[in-house]
Amino acid sequence: MHKIVIVGGGYAGLYTAWKLEKRLKPHEAELLIIDPRPYMTYQPFLPEVAAGSIEARHAAISLRSHLRRTRVIAGGATMINHAARTVTVEPADGPELTVTYDTIVVTAGAVTRKLPIPGAEEVAIGMKHVEEAVAIRDRLLTAFDRASVLDPGAERQRLLTFAFVGGGFSGVEGFGELLSLATALLKSYPEIRFSELSFHLVEASARILPEVSEKPGKWVVEFLRSRGAHVHLNTRVVAAVDGHVELSTGEAFDANLIVWTAGNAAHPIIAKHTDLPTDERGRLVVRTDLQVGTFDEPVANAWAAGDNAAVPDLALGTPGSFTVPNAQHAVRQGKRLASNIVASLRGERPRPYRHDSLGVVATLGLGRGIFQYKRIVITGLPAWLMHRGYHVLAIPTWERKIRVLAVWLTAAVTGRDIVSLLSVQEPRKAFVSGGIPHAR
């Protein structure tokens, strides 16, 4: 039986496997998916997970629950040798595995781009995974508890200072949601004043949200500043040792939380550990039909989609343009990829991938957002409702849609849940200490 191996269980990987199960007969192919996490993370919901508006588990879709015919291998792919048709997999326990295949599908996605800034790797938290969003939320809530019993001073100010590095969609949405949560918390913490909160968004370029046009981008900056945020444009972080953030402008402050959202970098397996063709940015070279290679030199039985692939953007009509790395494209590429693999196996011609953008929408905190489609710009509550409506429709499976809606409706009546479970990261602490609480 033909063996199809999918490397990566994100948007594109899940949808490719899902659609292959529906389109292929049981005897036509054996399906395997390789990912170190046994679930797909719906990343557009991570800012709301960080703000406590969505339960963490509801932003993750179990691969084993929803892929009935696909074997899930829990481990990280460390090498793709297409010449030998093998993938090397490193599981959490046990020796390396060598998985053979007839057709390879690479949907490993991208990783958070890290820069050689002193201290950043030791103290910063990314925001690509559910675990990170939960840690961000718990760190903020715990900071309020600790600051509320301290006298005004340097330590109290450090606890109430939060920094986001990177002004793309992930950074701006996370920043806006966390600022909204912190402002709402003041009702429950009368010991803390609004003036004591210090939120910093640091962006190296002259604008944030490059996916929207210049005027809406300026509106977002003005909106965030009107809510008390510090937005640093044309500014780089030059050091973050022990949480002491130094900016290229000469400003400096001590931050309790540093969230790193400064763009994406090529997945290491694509950039360094495969014989498949890549471009100068470490992405797989693919054709418009998502087959790896070029029209002059296609690579047989190799396909790719998502953030790890340089997919030509036919909708723009500009030579050399590629689809932007977002969920909107990854989901649709996964569906097209599955159809094209089935067509190829059955001797039919694959179809090119083309998707006209549906616009961009971002949350800026509870009840606030921005939407743009071409020249149409909507802000405030209507845009926020559009954000929630679009994403509850876009998240896979009816089971997850129902769970997310239930939490939203409950929160609308009862308010946010402001319980911090930071102690989960040290589950044995209470047992070892005999139940004696420790402030630090």
Short mmCIF file of C-alpha atoms in Angstrom, two decimals:
data_model
loop_
_atom_site.label_atom_id
_atom_site.label_comp_id
_atom_site.label_asym_id
_atom_site.label_seq_id
_atom_site.Cartn_x
_atom_site.Cartn_y
_atom_site.Cartn_z
CA MET A 1 0.00 0.00 0.00
CA HIS A 2 1.22 3.53 -0.83
CA LYS A 3 2.63 5.18 2.31
CA ILE A 4 2.11 8.92 2.84
CA VAL A 5 4.04 10.59 5.67
CA ILE A 6 3.09 14.08 6.84
CA VAL A 7 5.76 15.97 8.81
CA GLY A 8 4.02 18.51 11.05
CA GLY A 9 0.57 18.50 12.63
CA GLY A 10 -0.29 22.19 12.41
CA TYR A 11 -3.01 23.78 10.26
CA ALA A 12 -1.76 22.49 6.91
CA GLY A 13 -0.77 19.08 8.27
CA LEU A 14 -4.05 18.41 10.07
CA TYR A 15 -6.18 19.50 7.12
CA THR A 16 -4.07 17.51 4.66
CA ALA A 17 -4.49 14.32 6.72
CA TRP A 18 -8.16 15.04 7.42
CA LYS A 19 -9.03 15.50 3.75
CA LEU A 20 -6.89 12.55 2.64
CA GLU A 21 -8.86 10.32 5.01
CA LYS A 22 -12.10 11.48 3.38
CA ARG A 23 -10.91 11.26 -0.23
CA LEU A 24 -8.80 8.10 -0.20
CA LYS A 25 -10.25 4.63 0.13
CA PRO A 26 -8.76 2.53 2.96
CA HIS A 27 -6.80 0.33 0.56
CA GLU A 28 -5.33 3.21 -1.44
CA ALA A 29 -2.83 4.57 1.08
CA GLU A 30 -1.41 4.29 4.58
CA LEU A 31 -1.27 7.65 6.39
CA LEU A 32 1.19 8.76 9.09
CA ILE A 33 1.64 12.15 10.74
CA ILE A 34 4.74 13.12 12.73
CA ASP A 35 4.69 15.88 15.36
CA PRO A 36 6.15 16.26 18.85
CA ARG A 37 2.80 17.59 20.09
CA PRO A 38 -0.26 15.33 19.75
CA TYR A 39 -2.49 18.28 18.84
CA MET A 40 -2.88 21.19 16.46
CA THR A 41 -2.71 24.64 18.06
CA TYR A 42 -5.22 27.17 16.76
CA GLN A 43 -2.81 30.09 17.06
CA PRO A 44 -5.30 32.96 16.43
CA PHE A 45 -6.86 32.06 19.81
CA LEU A 46 -3.60 32.25 21.78
CA PRO A 47 -4.00 35.97 22.65
CA GLU A 48 -7.43 35.18 24.13
CA VAL A 49 -5.98 32.18 25.98
CA ALA A 50 -3.40 34.56 27.47
CA ALA A 51 -6.21 36.92 28.49
CA GLY A 52 -8.33 34.16 30.00
CA SER A 53 -11.15 34.55 27.46
CA ILE A 54 -10.69 31.00 26.15
CA GLU A 55 -9.78 27.80 27.98
CA ALA A 56 -6.32 26.62 26.96
CA ARG A 57 -7.41 23.14 25.88
CA HIS A 58 -10.09 24.59 23.62
CA ALA A 59 -7.41 26.19 21.44
CA ALA A 60 -5.87 22.77 20.77
CA ILE A 61 -7.33 20.06 18.53
CA SER A 62 -6.31 16.47 19.32
CA LEU A 63 -4.82 14.69 16.32
CA ARG A 64 -5.74 11.25 17.63
CA SER A 65 -9.37 12.20 18.31
CA HIS A 66 -10.03 13.60 14.85
CA LEU A 67 -7.76 11.57 12.56
CA ARG A 68 -9.33 8.11 12.54
CA ARG A 69 -7.18 6.41 9.89
CA THR A 70 -3.91 8.27 10.37
CA ARG A 71 -1.19 6.86 12.61
CA VAL A 72 0.22 9.58 14.89
CA ILE A 73 3.92 9.39 15.74
CA ALA A 74 4.78 11.59 18.74
CA GLY A 75 8.26 12.88 18.07
CA GLY A 76 10.25 15.56 16.33
CA ALA A 77 11.46 14.97 12.77
CA THR A 78 15.20 15.66 12.67
CA MET A 79 16.09 14.68 9.09
CA ILE A 80 14.28 14.23 5.78
CA ASN A 81 16.30 12.19 3.26
CA HIS A 82 14.17 12.21 0.15
CA ALA A 83 16.73 10.33 -1.90
CA ALA A 84 16.34 7.39 0.49
CA ARG A 85 12.65 8.14 1.19
CA THR A 86 13.20 8.25 4.96
CA VAL A 87 12.40 10.56 7.88
CA THR A 88 14.44 10.39 11.07
CA VAL A 89 12.29 10.93 14.17
CA GLU A 90 13.44 11.67 17.71
CA PRO A 91 10.74 10.66 20.24
CA ALA A 92 10.65 11.96 23.81
CA ASP A 93 11.75 8.52 25.04
CA GLY A 94 13.65 5.72 23.40
CA PRO A 95 15.97 5.59 20.40
CA GLU A 96 15.59 7.41 17.11
CA LEU A 97 13.12 6.03 14.62
CA THR A 98 13.53 5.77 10.85
CA VAL A 99 10.23 6.11 9.04
CA THR A 100 10.07 5.14 5.38
CA TYR A 101 7.60 6.59 2.87
CA ASP A 102 6.51 6.69 -0.74
CA THR A 103 5.18 10.27 -0.60
CA ILE A 104 6.32 13.01 1.77
CA VAL A 105 4.22 16.00 2.82
CA VAL A 106 6.14 18.71 4.70
CA THR A 107 3.98 20.99 6.83
CA ALA A 108 6.36 21.58 9.74
CA GLY A 109 5.58 25.30 9.91
CA ALA A 110 7.98 27.93 11.23
CA VAL A 111 9.59 28.66 14.58
CA THR A 112 9.91 31.89 16.55
CA ARG A 113 12.73 34.05 15.20
CA LYS A 114 15.37 34.59 17.87
CA LEU A 115 18.01 37.31 17.70
CA PRO A 116 21.44 37.37 19.40
CA ILE A 117 20.34 39.75 22.15
CA PRO A 118 21.99 39.28 25.56
CA GLY A 119 19.57 37.75 28.05
CA ALA A 120 16.60 37.38 25.70
CA GLU A 121 16.73 33.61 25.33
CA GLU A 122 17.01 33.18 29.11
CA VAL A 123 14.02 35.31 30.14
CA ALA A 124 11.63 35.78 27.19
CA ILE A 125 8.52 33.68 26.42
CA GLY A 126 7.27 33.08 22.89
CA MET A 127 3.63 32.91 21.84
CA LYS A 128 3.31 30.11 19.33
CA HIS A 129 2.04 27.36 21.63
CA VAL A 130 -0.74 26.91 24.17
CA GLU A 131 1.75 26.33 26.98
CA GLU A 132 3.32 29.72 26.34
CA ALA A 133 -0.02 31.56 26.33
CA VAL A 134 -0.99 29.91 29.63
CA ALA A 135 2.37 30.83 31.19
CA ILE A 136 1.94 34.46 30.07
CA ARG A 137 -1.50 34.67 31.65
CA ASP A 138 -0.42 33.04 34.92
CA ARG A 139 2.69 35.24 35.14
CA LEU A 140 0.57 38.40 34.87
CA LEU A 141 -2.05 37.24 37.39
CA THR A 142 0.61 36.15 39.88
CA ALA A 143 2.38 39.48 39.45
CA PHE A 144 -0.78 41.30 40.58
CA ASP A 145 -1.02 39.09 43.68
CA ARG A 146 2.62 39.71 44.60
CA ALA A 147 2.59 43.44 43.85
CA SER A 148 -0.58 44.04 45.86
CA VAL A 149 1.20 43.33 49.16
CA LEU A 150 4.35 45.35 48.43
CA ASP A 151 4.98 49.00 49.22
CA PRO A 152 5.60 51.29 46.22
CA GLY A 153 9.14 50.83 44.97
CA ALA A 154 11.38 49.23 42.38
CA GLU A 155 10.22 45.64 42.96
CA ARG A 156 6.54 46.53 42.83
CA GLN A 157 7.14 48.50 39.61
CA ARG A 158 9.05 45.59 38.06
CA LEU A 159 6.19 43.19 38.81
CA LEU A 160 3.74 45.49 37.02
CA THR A 161 5.89 46.04 33.93
CA PHE A 162 5.28 43.93 30.81
CA ALA A 163 7.01 44.05 27.42
CA PHE A 164 6.17 42.62 24.00
CA VAL A 165 8.89 42.53 21.35
CA GLY A 166 7.50 42.53 17.81
CA GLY A 167 4.57 44.43 16.32
CA GLY A 168 3.10 41.86 13.97
CA PHE A 169 -0.35 40.32 14.40
CA SER A 170 0.72 37.93 17.15
CA GLY A 171 2.46 40.65 19.15
CA VAL A 172 -0.21 43.32 18.78
CA GLU A 173 -3.11 40.98 19.54
CA GLY A 174 -1.33 39.48 22.55
CA PHE A 175 -0.34 42.95 23.78
CA GLY A 176 -3.86 44.32 23.39
CA GLU A 177 -5.49 41.36 25.12
CA LEU A 178 -3.05 41.39 28.04
CA LEU A 179 -3.45 45.15 28.46
CA SER A 180 -7.23 44.66 28.50
CA LEU A 181 -6.91 41.91 31.14
CA ALA A 182 -4.60 43.99 33.34
CA THR A 183 -6.94 46.99 33.18
CA ALA A 184 -9.93 44.82 34.12
CA LEU A 185 -8.01 43.31 37.05
CA LEU A 186 -7.80 46.71 38.75
CA LYS A 187 -11.41 46.27 39.93
CA SER A 188 -10.31 43.22 41.94
CA TYR A 189 -7.05 44.79 43.16
CA PRO A 190 -7.88 48.15 44.79
CA GLU A 191 -4.29 48.24 46.11
CA ILE A 192 -2.97 48.80 42.57
CA ARG A 193 -3.50 52.00 40.58
CA PHE A 194 -3.78 52.24 36.79
CA SER A 195 -0.81 54.59 36.73
CA GLU A 196 1.40 51.83 38.11
CA LEU A 197 0.84 49.55 35.10
CA SER A 198 3.58 49.77 32.50
CA PHE A 199 3.05 48.06 29.13
CA HIS A 200 5.70 48.35 26.40
CA LEU A 201 5.37 47.25 22.75
CA VAL A 202 8.72 47.40 20.94
CA GLU A 203 8.86 47.31 17.13
CA ALA A 204 12.02 47.69 15.04
CA SER A 205 10.25 49.21 12.02
CA ALA A 206 8.32 52.44 11.61
CA ARG A 207 4.89 50.79 11.94
CA ILE A 208 3.03 47.88 13.47
CA LEU A 209 0.63 45.44 11.81
CA PRO A 210 2.26 45.42 8.34
CA GLU A 211 -0.70 43.32 7.08
CA VAL A 212 -2.97 46.39 7.20
CA SER A 213 -2.42 49.65 5.33
CA GLU A 214 -0.62 52.62 6.86
CA LYS A 215 -3.58 54.65 8.14
CA PRO A 216 -5.27 51.78 10.06
CA GLY A 217 -1.84 50.86 11.45
CA LYS A 218 -1.44 54.40 12.82
CA TRP A 219 -4.93 54.20 14.33
CA VAL A 220 -3.93 51.05 16.26
CA VAL A 221 -0.83 52.81 17.64
CA GLU A 222 -2.91 55.81 18.75
CA PHE A 223 -5.55 53.52 20.26
CA LEU A 224 -3.00 51.57 22.30
CA ARG A 225 -1.34 54.76 23.49
CA SER A 226 -4.71 56.20 24.50
CA ARG A 227 -5.09 53.20 26.82
CA GLY A 228 -1.81 53.98 28.55
CA ALA A 229 0.54 51.75 26.56
CA HIS A 230 4.07 52.69 25.50
CA VAL A 231 4.52 51.90 21.80
CA HIS A 232 8.18 52.16 20.73
CA LEU A 233 8.56 52.38 16.94
CA ASN A 234 11.90 52.32 15.08
CA THR A 235 13.28 50.79 18.27
CA ARG A 236 15.21 47.61 18.97
CA VAL A 237 15.84 45.70 22.17
CA VAL A 238 19.61 45.61 22.65
CA ALA A 239 19.69 43.67 25.95
CA ALA A 240 17.33 41.90 28.34
CA VAL A 241 19.66 40.41 30.96
CA ASP A 242 17.68 39.26 34.01
CA GLY A 243 14.63 41.12 32.68
CA HIS A 244 16.40 44.50 32.50
CA VAL A 245 15.32 45.71 29.06
CA GLU A 246 17.59 48.17 27.26
CA LEU A 247 16.33 49.84 24.08
CA SER A 248 18.25 51.31 21.17
CA THR A 249 16.80 54.72 22.08
CA GLY A 250 18.62 54.65 25.41
CA GLU A 251 15.51 53.91 27.45
CA ALA A 252 15.63 51.08 29.98
CA PHE A 253 13.23 49.38 32.39
CA ASP A 254 12.91 46.20 34.46
CA ALA A 255 10.16 43.88 33.18
CA ASN A 256 8.50 41.01 34.99
CA LEU A 257 7.37 39.51 31.68
CA ILE A 258 8.96 39.71 28.21
CA VAL A 259 6.96 38.16 25.36
CA TRP A 260 8.95 37.54 22.17
CA THR A 261 6.90 37.82 18.97
CA ALA A 262 9.55 39.20 16.61
CA GLY A 263 8.57 37.22 13.55
CA ASN A 264 9.17 33.71 12.21
CA ALA A 265 12.29 31.78 11.27
CA ALA A 266 12.68 28.73 9.07
CA HIS A 267 12.08 25.39 10.77
CA PRO A 268 15.50 23.79 11.43
CA ILE A 269 14.62 20.56 9.61
CA ILE A 270 13.86 22.55 6.45
CA ALA A 271 16.73 25.00 6.71
CA LYS A 272 19.46 22.50 7.58
CA HIS A 273 18.39 18.87 7.58
CA THR A 274 16.87 17.89 4.24
CA ASP A 275 17.96 17.30 0.67
CA LEU A 276 14.76 18.90 -0.64
CA PRO A 277 15.32 22.25 -2.43
CA THR A 278 15.05 25.40 -0.29
CA ASP A 279 15.25 29.14 -0.97
CA GLU A 280 17.48 31.77 0.65
CA ARG A 281 15.05 32.11 3.58
CA GLY A 282 15.11 28.40 4.39
CA ARG A 283 11.67 27.64 2.92
CA LEU A 284 10.92 24.74 0.61
CA VAL A 285 10.66 25.67 -3.04
CA VAL A 286 7.22 24.63 -4.31
CA ARG A 287 5.19 25.03 -7.47
CA THR A 288 1.72 26.56 -7.66
CA ASP A 289 0.21 23.08 -7.26
CA LEU A 290 2.20 22.66 -3.98
CA GLN A 291 4.55 20.00 -5.35
CA VAL A 292 8.13 20.57 -4.20
CA GLY A 293 10.50 21.87 -6.88
CA THR A 294 9.96 24.01 -9.96
CA PHE A 295 8.01 23.38 -13.16
CA ASP A 296 11.29 22.63 -14.92
CA GLU A 297 12.63 20.45 -12.09
CA PRO A 298 9.78 18.97 -10.01
CA VAL A 299 10.61 16.64 -7.12
CA ALA A 300 8.56 13.48 -7.45
CA ASN A 301 6.40 12.41 -4.49
CA ALA A 302 7.25 15.48 -2.39
CA TRP A 303 4.71 18.14 -1.40
CA ALA A 304 4.69 21.06 1.02
CA ALA A 305 2.43 23.80 2.36
CA GLY A 306 2.12 26.26 5.20
CA ASP A 307 4.74 28.52 6.75
CA ASN A 308 7.67 26.28 5.76
CA ALA A 309 6.90 26.58 2.03
CA ALA A 310 7.43 29.42 -0.45
CA VAL A 311 4.03 29.13 -2.13
CA PRO A 312 3.58 31.41 -5.18
CA ASP A 313 0.68 33.83 -4.67
CA LEU A 314 -1.42 33.63 -7.83
CA ALA A 315 -4.03 36.02 -6.41
CA LEU A 316 -1.58 38.93 -6.37
CA GLY A 317 -0.50 38.36 -9.95
CA THR A 318 2.97 39.73 -9.18
CA PRO A 319 5.88 37.52 -10.28
CA GLY A 320 8.01 36.43 -7.34
CA SER A 321 5.32 37.06 -4.71
CA PHE A 322 4.47 34.41 -2.13
CA THR A 323 1.51 33.77 0.15
CA VAL A 324 1.85 35.32 3.61
CA PRO A 325 2.36 32.87 6.51
CA ASN A 326 -1.04 32.88 8.18
CA ALA A 327 -3.81 30.45 9.13
CA GLN A 328 -6.04 31.64 6.30
CA HIS A 329 -3.60 30.28 3.71
CA ALA A 330 -2.36 27.24 5.66
CA VAL A 331 -5.86 25.77 6.08
CA ARG A 332 -6.75 26.21 2.42
CA GLN A 333 -3.36 24.98 1.24
CA GLY A 334 -3.85 21.82 3.31
CA LYS A 335 -7.17 21.15 1.61
CA ARG A 336 -5.78 21.81 -1.88
CA LEU A 337 -2.71 19.69 -1.09
CA ALA A 338 -4.85 16.70 -0.14
CA SER A 339 -6.88 17.01 -3.35
CA ASN A 340 -3.73 17.25 -5.45
CA ILE A 341 -2.11 14.22 -3.83
CA VAL A 342 -5.26 12.17 -4.51
CA ALA A 343 -5.31 13.41 -8.11
CA SER A 344 -1.64 12.50 -8.54
CA LEU A 345 -2.15 8.99 -7.15
CA ARG A 346 -5.07 8.44 -9.53
CA GLY A 347 -3.24 9.71 -12.60
CA GLU A 348 -5.11 13.02 -12.74
CA ARG A 349 -3.70 16.53 -13.04
CA PRO A 350 -3.23 18.52 -9.80
CA ARG A 351 -4.74 22.01 -9.66
CA PRO A 352 -2.88 25.20 -8.69
CA TYR A 353 -3.48 26.83 -5.31
CA ARG A 354 -5.09 30.24 -5.44
CA HIS A 355 -6.83 32.14 -2.66
CA ASP A 356 -8.02 35.73 -2.64
CA SER A 357 -7.62 37.25 0.81
CA LEU A 358 -10.76 37.55 2.93
CA GLY A 359 -9.22 40.56 4.67
CA VAL A 360 -7.45 40.80 8.00
CA VAL A 361 -9.00 41.09 11.44
CA ALA A 362 -7.35 41.51 14.85
CA THR A 363 -8.48 41.72 18.44
CA LEU A 364 -7.13 44.59 20.53
CA GLY A 365 -8.69 43.54 23.79
CA LEU A 366 -12.16 42.67 25.02
CA GLY A 367 -14.73 44.48 22.85
CA ARG A 368 -12.12 46.16 20.65
CA GLY A 369 -10.67 45.20 17.29
CA ILE A 370 -9.78 46.22 13.74
CA PHE A 371 -10.79 44.73 10.37
CA GLN A 372 -9.61 45.65 6.88
CA TYR A 373 -10.66 44.33 3.50
CA LYS A 374 -9.06 46.30 0.68
CA ARG A 375 -10.17 49.89 1.42
CA ILE A 376 -12.87 48.96 3.92
CA VAL A 377 -11.75 49.51 7.52
CA ILE A 378 -13.89 48.75 10.58
CA THR A 379 -12.76 49.38 14.15
CA GLY A 380 -14.07 48.94 17.69
CA LEU A 381 -16.81 46.56 18.81
CA PRO A 382 -18.04 45.57 15.30
CA ALA A 383 -14.52 44.51 14.29
CA TRP A 384 -14.10 42.57 17.54
CA LEU A 385 -17.38 40.71 16.90
CA MET A 386 -16.20 39.97 13.37
CA HIS A 387 -12.95 38.59 14.79
CA ARG A 388 -14.78 36.24 17.13
CA GLY A 389 -17.31 35.23 14.50
CA TYR A 390 -14.69 34.43 11.87
CA HIS A 391 -12.44 32.42 14.16
CA VAL A 392 -15.19 30.37 15.81
CA LEU A 393 -16.18 29.33 12.28
CA ALA A 394 -12.57 28.72 11.27
CA ILE A 395 -11.45 26.56 14.19
CA PRO A 396 -11.66 22.89 13.18
CA THR A 397 -14.43 20.57 14.40
CA TRP A 398 -17.90 21.35 15.75
CA GLU A 399 -16.86 20.05 19.14
CA ARG A 400 -14.26 22.85 19.52
CA LYS A 401 -16.65 25.50 18.14
CA ILE A 402 -19.26 24.56 20.76
CA ARG A 403 -16.74 24.57 23.61
CA VAL A 404 -15.35 27.99 22.68
CA LEU A 405 -18.82 29.49 22.28
CA ALA A 406 -19.87 28.09 25.67
CA VAL A 407 -16.90 29.74 27.40
CA TRP A 408 -17.57 33.07 25.67
CA LEU A 409 -21.24 33.04 26.65
CA THR A 410 -20.40 32.11 30.23
CA ALA A 411 -17.80 34.88 30.47
CA ALA A 412 -20.31 37.41 29.13
CA VAL A 413 -22.48 36.70 32.18
CA THR A 414 -19.94 35.91 34.91
CA GLY A 415 -16.85 37.82 33.74
CA ARG A 416 -13.29 36.59 33.28
CA ASP A 417 -11.76 33.85 35.37
CA ILE A 418 -8.78 35.46 37.15
CA VAL A 419 -7.31 32.41 38.90
CA SER A 420 -3.58 31.91 38.33
CA LEU A 421 -2.29 28.34 38.15
CA LEU A 422 1.39 29.24 37.93
CA SER A 423 2.09 26.63 40.61
CA VAL A 424 1.21 23.93 38.03
CA GLN A 425 4.72 24.45 36.66
CA GLU A 426 6.06 23.14 39.99
CA PRO A 427 3.54 20.43 40.93
CA ARG A 428 5.73 18.86 43.65
CA LYS A 429 6.43 22.11 45.51
CA ALA A 430 3.51 21.82 47.97
CA PHE A 431 4.23 18.14 48.59
CA VAL A 432 7.94 18.72 49.28
CA SER A 433 7.35 21.80 51.46
CA GLY A 434 4.66 20.10 53.52
CA GLY A 435 2.01 22.58 52.38
CA ILE A 436 3.86 25.67 53.67
CA PRO A 437 3.14 28.50 51.19
CA HIS A 438 6.04 30.35 49.64
CA ALA A 439 5.65 33.78 48.11
CA ARG A 440 8.45 33.20 45.64
#
